[in-house]
Short mmCIF file of C-alpha atoms in Angstrom, two decimals:
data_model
loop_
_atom_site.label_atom_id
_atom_site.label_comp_id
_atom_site.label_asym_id
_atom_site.label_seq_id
_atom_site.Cartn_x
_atom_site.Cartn_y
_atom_site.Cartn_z
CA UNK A 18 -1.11 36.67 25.11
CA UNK A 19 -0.66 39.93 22.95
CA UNK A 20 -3.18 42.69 22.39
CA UNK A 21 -6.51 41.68 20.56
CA UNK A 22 -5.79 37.87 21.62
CA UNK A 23 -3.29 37.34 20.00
CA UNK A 24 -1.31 34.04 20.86
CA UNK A 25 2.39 35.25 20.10
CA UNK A 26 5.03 38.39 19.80
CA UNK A 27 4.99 39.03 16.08
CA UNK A 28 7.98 41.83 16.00
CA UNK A 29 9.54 40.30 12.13
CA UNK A 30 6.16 40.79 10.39
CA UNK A 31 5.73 43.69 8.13
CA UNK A 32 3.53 46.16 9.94
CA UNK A 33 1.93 47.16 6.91
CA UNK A 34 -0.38 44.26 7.42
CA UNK A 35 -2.56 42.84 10.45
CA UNK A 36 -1.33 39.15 11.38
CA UNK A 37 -3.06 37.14 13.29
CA UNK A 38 -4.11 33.36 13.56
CA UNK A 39 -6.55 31.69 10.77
CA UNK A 40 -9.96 31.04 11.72
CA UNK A 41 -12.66 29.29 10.12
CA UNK A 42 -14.29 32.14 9.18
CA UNK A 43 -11.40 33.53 6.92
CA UNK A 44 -11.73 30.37 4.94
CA UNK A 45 -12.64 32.44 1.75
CA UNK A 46 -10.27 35.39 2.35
CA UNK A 47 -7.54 32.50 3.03
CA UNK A 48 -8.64 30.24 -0.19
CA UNK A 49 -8.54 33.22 -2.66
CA UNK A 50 -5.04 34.77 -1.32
CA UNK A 51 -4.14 31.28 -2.22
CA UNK A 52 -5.73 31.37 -5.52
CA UNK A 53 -4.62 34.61 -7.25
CA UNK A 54 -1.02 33.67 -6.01
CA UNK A 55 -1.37 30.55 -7.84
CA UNK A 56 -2.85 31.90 -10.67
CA UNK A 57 -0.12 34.23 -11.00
CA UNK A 58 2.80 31.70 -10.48
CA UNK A 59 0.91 28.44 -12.12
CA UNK A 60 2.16 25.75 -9.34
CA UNK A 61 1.31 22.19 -10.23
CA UNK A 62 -0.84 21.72 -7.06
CA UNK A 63 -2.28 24.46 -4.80
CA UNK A 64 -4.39 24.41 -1.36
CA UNK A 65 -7.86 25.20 -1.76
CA UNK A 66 -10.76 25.50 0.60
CA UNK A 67 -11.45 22.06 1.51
CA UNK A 68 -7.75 21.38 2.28
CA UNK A 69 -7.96 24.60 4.43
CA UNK A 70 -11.01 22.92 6.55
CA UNK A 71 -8.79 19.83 7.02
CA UNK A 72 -5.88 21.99 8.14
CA UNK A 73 -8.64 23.86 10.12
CA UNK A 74 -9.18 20.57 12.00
CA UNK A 75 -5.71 19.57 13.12
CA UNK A 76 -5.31 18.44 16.57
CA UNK A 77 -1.70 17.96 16.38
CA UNK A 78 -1.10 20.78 14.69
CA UNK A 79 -3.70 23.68 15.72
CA UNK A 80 -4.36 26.59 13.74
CA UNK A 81 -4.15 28.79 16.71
CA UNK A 82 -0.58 28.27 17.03
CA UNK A 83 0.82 27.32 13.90
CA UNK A 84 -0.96 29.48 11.45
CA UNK A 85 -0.34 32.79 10.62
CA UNK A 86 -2.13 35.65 8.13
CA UNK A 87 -1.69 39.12 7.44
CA UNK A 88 -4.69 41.21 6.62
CA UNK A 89 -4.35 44.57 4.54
CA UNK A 90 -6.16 47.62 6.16
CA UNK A 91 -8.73 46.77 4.14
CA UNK A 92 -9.66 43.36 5.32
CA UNK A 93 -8.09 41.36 2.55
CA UNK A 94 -5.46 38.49 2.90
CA UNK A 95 -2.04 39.54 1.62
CA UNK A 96 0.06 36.83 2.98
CA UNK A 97 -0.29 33.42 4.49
CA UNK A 98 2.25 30.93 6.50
CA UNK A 99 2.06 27.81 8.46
CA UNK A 100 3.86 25.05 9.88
CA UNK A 101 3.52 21.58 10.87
CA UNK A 102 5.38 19.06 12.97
CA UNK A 103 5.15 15.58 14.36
CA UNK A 104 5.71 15.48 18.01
CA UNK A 105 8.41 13.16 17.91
CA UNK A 106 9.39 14.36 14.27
CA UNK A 107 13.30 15.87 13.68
CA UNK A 108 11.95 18.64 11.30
CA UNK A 109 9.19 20.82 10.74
CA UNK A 110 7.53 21.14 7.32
CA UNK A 111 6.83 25.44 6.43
CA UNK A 112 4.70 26.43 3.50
CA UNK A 113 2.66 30.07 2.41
CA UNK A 114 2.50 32.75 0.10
CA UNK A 115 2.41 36.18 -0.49
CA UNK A 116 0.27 38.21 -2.43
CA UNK A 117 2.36 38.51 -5.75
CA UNK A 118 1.07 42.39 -5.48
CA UNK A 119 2.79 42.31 -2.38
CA UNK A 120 5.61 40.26 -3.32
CA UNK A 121 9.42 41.86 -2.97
CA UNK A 122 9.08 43.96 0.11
CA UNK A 123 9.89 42.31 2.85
CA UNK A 124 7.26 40.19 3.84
CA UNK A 125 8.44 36.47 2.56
CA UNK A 126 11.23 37.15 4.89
CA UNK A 127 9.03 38.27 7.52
CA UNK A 128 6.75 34.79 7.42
CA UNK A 129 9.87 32.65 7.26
CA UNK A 130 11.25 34.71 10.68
CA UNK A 131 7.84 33.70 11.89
CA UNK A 132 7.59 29.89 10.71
CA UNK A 133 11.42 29.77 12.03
CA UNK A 134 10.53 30.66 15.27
CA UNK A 135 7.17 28.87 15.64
CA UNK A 136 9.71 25.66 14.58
CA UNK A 137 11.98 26.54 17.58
CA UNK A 138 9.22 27.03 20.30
CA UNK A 139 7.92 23.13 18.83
CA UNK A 140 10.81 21.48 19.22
CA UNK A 141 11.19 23.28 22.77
CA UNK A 142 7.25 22.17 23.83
CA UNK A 143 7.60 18.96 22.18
CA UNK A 144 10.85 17.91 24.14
CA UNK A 145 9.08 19.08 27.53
CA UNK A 146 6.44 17.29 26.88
CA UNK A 147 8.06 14.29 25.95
CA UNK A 148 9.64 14.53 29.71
CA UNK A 149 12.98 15.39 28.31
CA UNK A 150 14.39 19.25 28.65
CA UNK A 151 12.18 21.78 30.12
CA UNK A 152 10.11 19.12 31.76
CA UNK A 153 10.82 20.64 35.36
CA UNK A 154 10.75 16.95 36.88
CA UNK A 155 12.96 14.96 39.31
CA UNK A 156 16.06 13.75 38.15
CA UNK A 157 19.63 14.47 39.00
CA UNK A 158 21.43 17.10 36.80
CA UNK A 159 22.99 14.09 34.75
CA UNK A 160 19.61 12.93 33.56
CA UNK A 161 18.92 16.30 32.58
CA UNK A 162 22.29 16.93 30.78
CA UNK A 163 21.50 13.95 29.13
CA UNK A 164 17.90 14.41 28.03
CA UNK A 165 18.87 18.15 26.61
CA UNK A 166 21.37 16.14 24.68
CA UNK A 167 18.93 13.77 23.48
CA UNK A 168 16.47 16.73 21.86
CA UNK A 169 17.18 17.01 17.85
CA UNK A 170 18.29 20.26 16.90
CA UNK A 171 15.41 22.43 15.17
CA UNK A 172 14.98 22.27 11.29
CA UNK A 173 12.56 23.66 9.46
CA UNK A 174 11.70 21.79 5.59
CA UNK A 175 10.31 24.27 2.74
CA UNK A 176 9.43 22.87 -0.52
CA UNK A 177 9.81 24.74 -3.58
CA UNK A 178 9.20 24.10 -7.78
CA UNK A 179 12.80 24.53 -9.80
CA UNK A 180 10.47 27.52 -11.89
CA UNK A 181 9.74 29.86 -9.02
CA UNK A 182 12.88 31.29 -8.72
CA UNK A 183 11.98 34.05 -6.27
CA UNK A 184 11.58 31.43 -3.80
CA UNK A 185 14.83 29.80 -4.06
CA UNK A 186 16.45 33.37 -3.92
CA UNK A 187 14.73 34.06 -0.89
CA UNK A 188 15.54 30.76 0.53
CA UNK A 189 18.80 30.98 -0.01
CA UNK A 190 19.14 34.32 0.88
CA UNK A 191 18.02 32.71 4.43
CA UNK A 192 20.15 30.29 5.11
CA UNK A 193 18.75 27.67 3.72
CA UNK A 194 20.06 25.10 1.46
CA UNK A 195 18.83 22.21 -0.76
CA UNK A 196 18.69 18.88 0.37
CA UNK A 197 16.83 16.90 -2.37
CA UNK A 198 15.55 17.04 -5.41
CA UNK A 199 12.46 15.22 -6.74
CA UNK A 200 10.96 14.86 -10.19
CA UNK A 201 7.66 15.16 -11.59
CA UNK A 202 7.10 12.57 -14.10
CA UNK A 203 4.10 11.30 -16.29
CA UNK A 204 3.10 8.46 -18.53
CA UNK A 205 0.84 9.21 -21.40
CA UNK A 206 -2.35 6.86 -21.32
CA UNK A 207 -2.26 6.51 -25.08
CA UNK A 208 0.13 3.94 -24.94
CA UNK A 209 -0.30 0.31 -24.35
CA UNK A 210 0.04 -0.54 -20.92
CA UNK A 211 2.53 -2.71 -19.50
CA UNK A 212 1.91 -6.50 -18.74
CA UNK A 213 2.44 -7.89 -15.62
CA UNK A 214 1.59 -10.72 -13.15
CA UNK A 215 1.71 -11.09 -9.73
CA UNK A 216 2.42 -14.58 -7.53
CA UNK A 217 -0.52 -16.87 -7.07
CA UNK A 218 0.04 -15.95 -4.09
CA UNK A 219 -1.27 -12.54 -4.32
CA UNK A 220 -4.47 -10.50 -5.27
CA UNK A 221 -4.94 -7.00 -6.29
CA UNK A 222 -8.22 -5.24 -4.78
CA UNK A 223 -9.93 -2.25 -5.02
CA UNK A 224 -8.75 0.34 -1.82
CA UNK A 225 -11.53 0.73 0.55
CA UNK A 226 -12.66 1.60 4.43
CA UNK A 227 -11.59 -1.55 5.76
CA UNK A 228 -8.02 -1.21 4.15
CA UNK A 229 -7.65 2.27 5.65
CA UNK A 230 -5.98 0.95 8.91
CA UNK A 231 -4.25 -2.31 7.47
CA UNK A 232 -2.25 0.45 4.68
CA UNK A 233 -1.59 2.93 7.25
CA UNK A 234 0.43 0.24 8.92
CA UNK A 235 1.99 -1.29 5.72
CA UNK A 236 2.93 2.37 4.79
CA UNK A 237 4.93 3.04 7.66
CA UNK A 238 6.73 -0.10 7.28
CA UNK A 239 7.24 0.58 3.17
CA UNK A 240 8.96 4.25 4.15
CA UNK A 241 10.42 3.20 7.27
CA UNK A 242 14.30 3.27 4.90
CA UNK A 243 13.37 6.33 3.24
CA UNK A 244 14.47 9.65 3.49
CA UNK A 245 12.98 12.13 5.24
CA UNK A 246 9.75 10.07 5.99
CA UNK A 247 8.02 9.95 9.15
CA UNK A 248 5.35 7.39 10.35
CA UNK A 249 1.64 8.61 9.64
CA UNK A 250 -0.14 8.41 12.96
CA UNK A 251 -4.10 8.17 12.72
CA UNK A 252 -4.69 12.18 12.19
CA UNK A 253 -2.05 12.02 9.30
CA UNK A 254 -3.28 9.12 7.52
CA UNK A 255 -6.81 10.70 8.02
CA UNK A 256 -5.79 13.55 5.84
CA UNK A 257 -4.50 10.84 3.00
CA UNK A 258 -7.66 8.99 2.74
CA UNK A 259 -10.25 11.99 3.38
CA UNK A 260 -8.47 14.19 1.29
CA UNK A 261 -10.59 15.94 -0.89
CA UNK A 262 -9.15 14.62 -4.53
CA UNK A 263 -8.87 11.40 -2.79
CA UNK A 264 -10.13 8.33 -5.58
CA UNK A 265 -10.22 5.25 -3.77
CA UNK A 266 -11.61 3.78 -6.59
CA UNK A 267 -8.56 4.52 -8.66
CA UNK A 268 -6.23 3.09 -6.17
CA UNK A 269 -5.41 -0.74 -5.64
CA UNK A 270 -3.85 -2.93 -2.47
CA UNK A 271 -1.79 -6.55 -3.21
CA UNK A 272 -2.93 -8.47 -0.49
CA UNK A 273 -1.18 -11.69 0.51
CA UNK A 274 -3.80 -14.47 0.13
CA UNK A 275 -2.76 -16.70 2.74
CA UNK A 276 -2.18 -14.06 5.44
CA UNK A 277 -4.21 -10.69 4.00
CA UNK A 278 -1.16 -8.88 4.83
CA UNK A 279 -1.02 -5.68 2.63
CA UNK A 280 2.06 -6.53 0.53
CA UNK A 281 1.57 -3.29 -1.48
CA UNK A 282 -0.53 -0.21 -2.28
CA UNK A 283 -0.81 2.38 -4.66
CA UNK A 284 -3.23 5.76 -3.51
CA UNK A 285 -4.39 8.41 -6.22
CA UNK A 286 -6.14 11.29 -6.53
CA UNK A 287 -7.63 13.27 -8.97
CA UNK A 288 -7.46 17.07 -9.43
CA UNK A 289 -10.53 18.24 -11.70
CA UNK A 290 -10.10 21.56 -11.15
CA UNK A 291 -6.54 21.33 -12.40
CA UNK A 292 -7.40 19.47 -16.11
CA UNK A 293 -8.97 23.28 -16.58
CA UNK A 294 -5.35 25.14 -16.45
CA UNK A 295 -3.09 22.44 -17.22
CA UNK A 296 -5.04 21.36 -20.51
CA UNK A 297 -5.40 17.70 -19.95
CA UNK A 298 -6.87 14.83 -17.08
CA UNK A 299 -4.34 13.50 -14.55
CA UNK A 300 -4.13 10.41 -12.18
CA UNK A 301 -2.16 10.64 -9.86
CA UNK A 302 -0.33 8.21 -7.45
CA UNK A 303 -0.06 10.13 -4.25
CA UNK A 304 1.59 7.11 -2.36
CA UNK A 305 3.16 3.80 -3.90
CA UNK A 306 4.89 1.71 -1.36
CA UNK A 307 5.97 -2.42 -0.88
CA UNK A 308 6.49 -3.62 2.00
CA UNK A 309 10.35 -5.07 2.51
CA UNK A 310 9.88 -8.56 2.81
CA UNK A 311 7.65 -8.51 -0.50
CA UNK A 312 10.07 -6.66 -2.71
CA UNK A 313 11.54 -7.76 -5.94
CA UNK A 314 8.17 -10.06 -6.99
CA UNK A 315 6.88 -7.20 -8.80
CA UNK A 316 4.66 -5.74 -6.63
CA UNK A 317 4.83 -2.30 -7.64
CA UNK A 318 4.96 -2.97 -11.24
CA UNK A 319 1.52 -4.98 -11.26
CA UNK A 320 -0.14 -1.82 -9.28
CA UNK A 321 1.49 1.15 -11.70
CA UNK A 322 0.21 -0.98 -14.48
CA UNK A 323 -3.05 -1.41 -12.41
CA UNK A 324 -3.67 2.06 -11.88
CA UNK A 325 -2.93 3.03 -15.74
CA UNK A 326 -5.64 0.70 -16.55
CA UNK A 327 -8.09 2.43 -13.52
CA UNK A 328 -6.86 6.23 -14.79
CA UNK A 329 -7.72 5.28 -18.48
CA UNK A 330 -10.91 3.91 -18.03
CA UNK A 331 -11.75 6.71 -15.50
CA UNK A 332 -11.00 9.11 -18.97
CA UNK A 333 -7.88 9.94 -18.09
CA UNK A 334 -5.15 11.45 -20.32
CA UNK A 335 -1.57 10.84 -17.70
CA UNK A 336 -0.76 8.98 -15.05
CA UNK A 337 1.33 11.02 -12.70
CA UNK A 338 3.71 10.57 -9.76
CA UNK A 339 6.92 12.40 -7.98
CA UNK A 340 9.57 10.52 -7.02
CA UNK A 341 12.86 11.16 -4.88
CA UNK A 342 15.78 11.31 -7.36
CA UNK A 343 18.02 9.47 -4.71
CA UNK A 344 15.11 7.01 -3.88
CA UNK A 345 16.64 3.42 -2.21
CA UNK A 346 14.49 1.68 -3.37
CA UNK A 347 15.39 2.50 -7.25
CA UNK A 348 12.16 3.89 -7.92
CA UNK A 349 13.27 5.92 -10.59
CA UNK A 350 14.73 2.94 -12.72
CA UNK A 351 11.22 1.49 -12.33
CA UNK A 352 8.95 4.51 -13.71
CA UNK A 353 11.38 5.25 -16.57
CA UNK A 354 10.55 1.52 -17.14
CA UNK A 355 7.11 1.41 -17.33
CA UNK A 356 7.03 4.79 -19.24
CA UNK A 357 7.07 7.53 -17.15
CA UNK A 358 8.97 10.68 -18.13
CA UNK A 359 10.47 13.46 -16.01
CA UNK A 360 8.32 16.87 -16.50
CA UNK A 361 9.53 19.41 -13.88
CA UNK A 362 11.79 19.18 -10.79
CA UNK A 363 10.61 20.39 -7.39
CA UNK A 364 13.03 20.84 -4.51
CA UNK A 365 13.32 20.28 -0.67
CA UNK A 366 15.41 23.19 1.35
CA UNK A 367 16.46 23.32 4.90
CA UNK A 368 17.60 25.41 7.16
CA UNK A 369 19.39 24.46 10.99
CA UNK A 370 17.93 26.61 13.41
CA UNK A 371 19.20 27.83 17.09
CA UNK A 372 17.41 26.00 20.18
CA UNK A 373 14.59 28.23 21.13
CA UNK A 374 16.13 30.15 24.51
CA UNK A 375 14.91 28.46 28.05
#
């Protein structure tokens, strides 16, 4: 412990400012940092309060340890990072901001010093824990060679939009480089939707409570062959179907009649606040996933076309999605199919860090 409570050494952050953990009670001073940076820097989608009460709640990720926020002498939030990380995960995902008042001294680089370390001591408790290095346990000096070998290096995952520049300069400025790109692309709901059919076989429901578990499971199988997914244990997948913009009844499940296994799935949400800035209604598909052994009987085209139809009726003006330009799957080749057009490019960056010291 450091002075005041504190739960770590915070020597990189700009001493201008007073950093400490978030707490529920800086939800407001935490939400509105949030919001003037994105009102400044017009992001597609930005945290607001009631995704900071979910974070709030993370048990495998506590705010204690992985949040940090810098107060001006003043009392008011200037800057903002976090991280989060799967125990058994080979990366850690960063994300924050800084005040743009406050922007260009020092302090970006400060925060990603902080979420870099915070990444390294992770990957150093997570390994102990998992009775690999660090654990302190019996074992010859073979096994323990041998489990230290076994421990993925630390990486740390930030995600940036291709218009905010100052980010990727920063980034890169840090070592970190960009490993994929992934597009933003919509489908205007003015235009006749797509017909499709699914097997006999199959039936297309509405997504409800008693799918929550049965998707959770077909997710992980869906993304089990994609890139830098990792399965979505119960607190995860809690997050996905409580979330706050969550619209279950915008969001459909193919269902294999003879079995019930979910064959498919496609999960939206709807951002009201966001039809104010951005000048027109959007539903979008947060998750869209097959599992393998039901691919190529047009699974995924049936629920696209399914959620149009939900999005339109809802009043809708676009249906929405990202995508991975280098899906497998050929994801891509499918939304340019049934209409969807690229509208702005967002990219992942990562940076291989130095095992946190013994």
């Amino acid at each position: 412990m450091t002075r005041n409570g504190e739960l770590h050494p915070r020597p990189a952050l700009d001493p201008r400012l007073y950093w400490r953990p978030a707490e529920r009670h800086d939800l407001d001073a935490w939400a509105g940092l949030i919001a003037r940076t994105a009102a400044v820097e017009q992001p597609v989608w930005f945290e607001r309060q009631a995704d900071l009460e979910q974070i709030l709640e993370s048990k495998n990720n506590p705010v204690a340890a992985n949040t940090i926020i810098g107060f001006d002498p003043e009392g008011v939030a200037r800057a903002y990072g976090r991280i989060t990380k799967n125990r058994d995960g080979d990366k850690a995902n960063g994300s924050g901001c800084v005040d743009p008042q406050w922007q260009g001294s020092g302090i970006g680089t400060g925060l990603l010093g902080w979420m870099e370390q915070r990444t390294k001591d992770r990957f150093a408790q997570d390994a102990g824990g998992a009775g690999t290095a660090g654990t302190g346990g019996a074992g010859n000096a073979g096994d323990a060679a041998g489990a230290r070998a076994a421990v993925p290096r630390p990486r740390l995952r930030l995600y940036a939009e291709q218009q905010h520049q100052h980010q990727a300069a920063l980034f890169a400025a840090s070592g970190y480089g960009i490993v994929r790109y992934y597009n933003e692309m919509h489908r205007p709901l003015n235009q006749a939707v797509p017909e499709t059919a699914l097997d006999p076989g199959l039936e297309l429901v509405t997504f409800g409570p008693e799918l929550h578990e049965p998707v959770r499971l077909a997710h992980n199988a869906a993304f089990r062959d994609h890139w830098g997914s990792e399965p979505r244990d119960q607190e995860g997948w809690g997050f996905v179907v409580n979330d706050p913009q969550a619209r279950p009844d915008l969001s459909g499940v193919v269902l294999d009649r003879s079995t019930g296994t979910v064959a498919g799935y496609q999960l939206a949400t709807h951002d009201a606040e966001a039809a104010l800035t951005r000048g027109f209604r959007e539903g979008y598909t947060e998750l869209l996933g097959v599992r393998r052994e039901f691919r190529g009987r047009g699974i995924a085209q049936a629920l696209l076309a399914d959620a149009m139809r939900r999005f339109a009726a809802a009043g809708m003006d676009v249906a929405s999605l990202d995508v991975d330009s280098e899906n497998p799957t050929g994801a891509l080749a499918l939304y340019l199919k049934m209409g969807y057009v690229a509208v702005n490019r967002s990219m992942a960056w990562d940076k291989e860090l130095q095992p946190a010291a013994p």
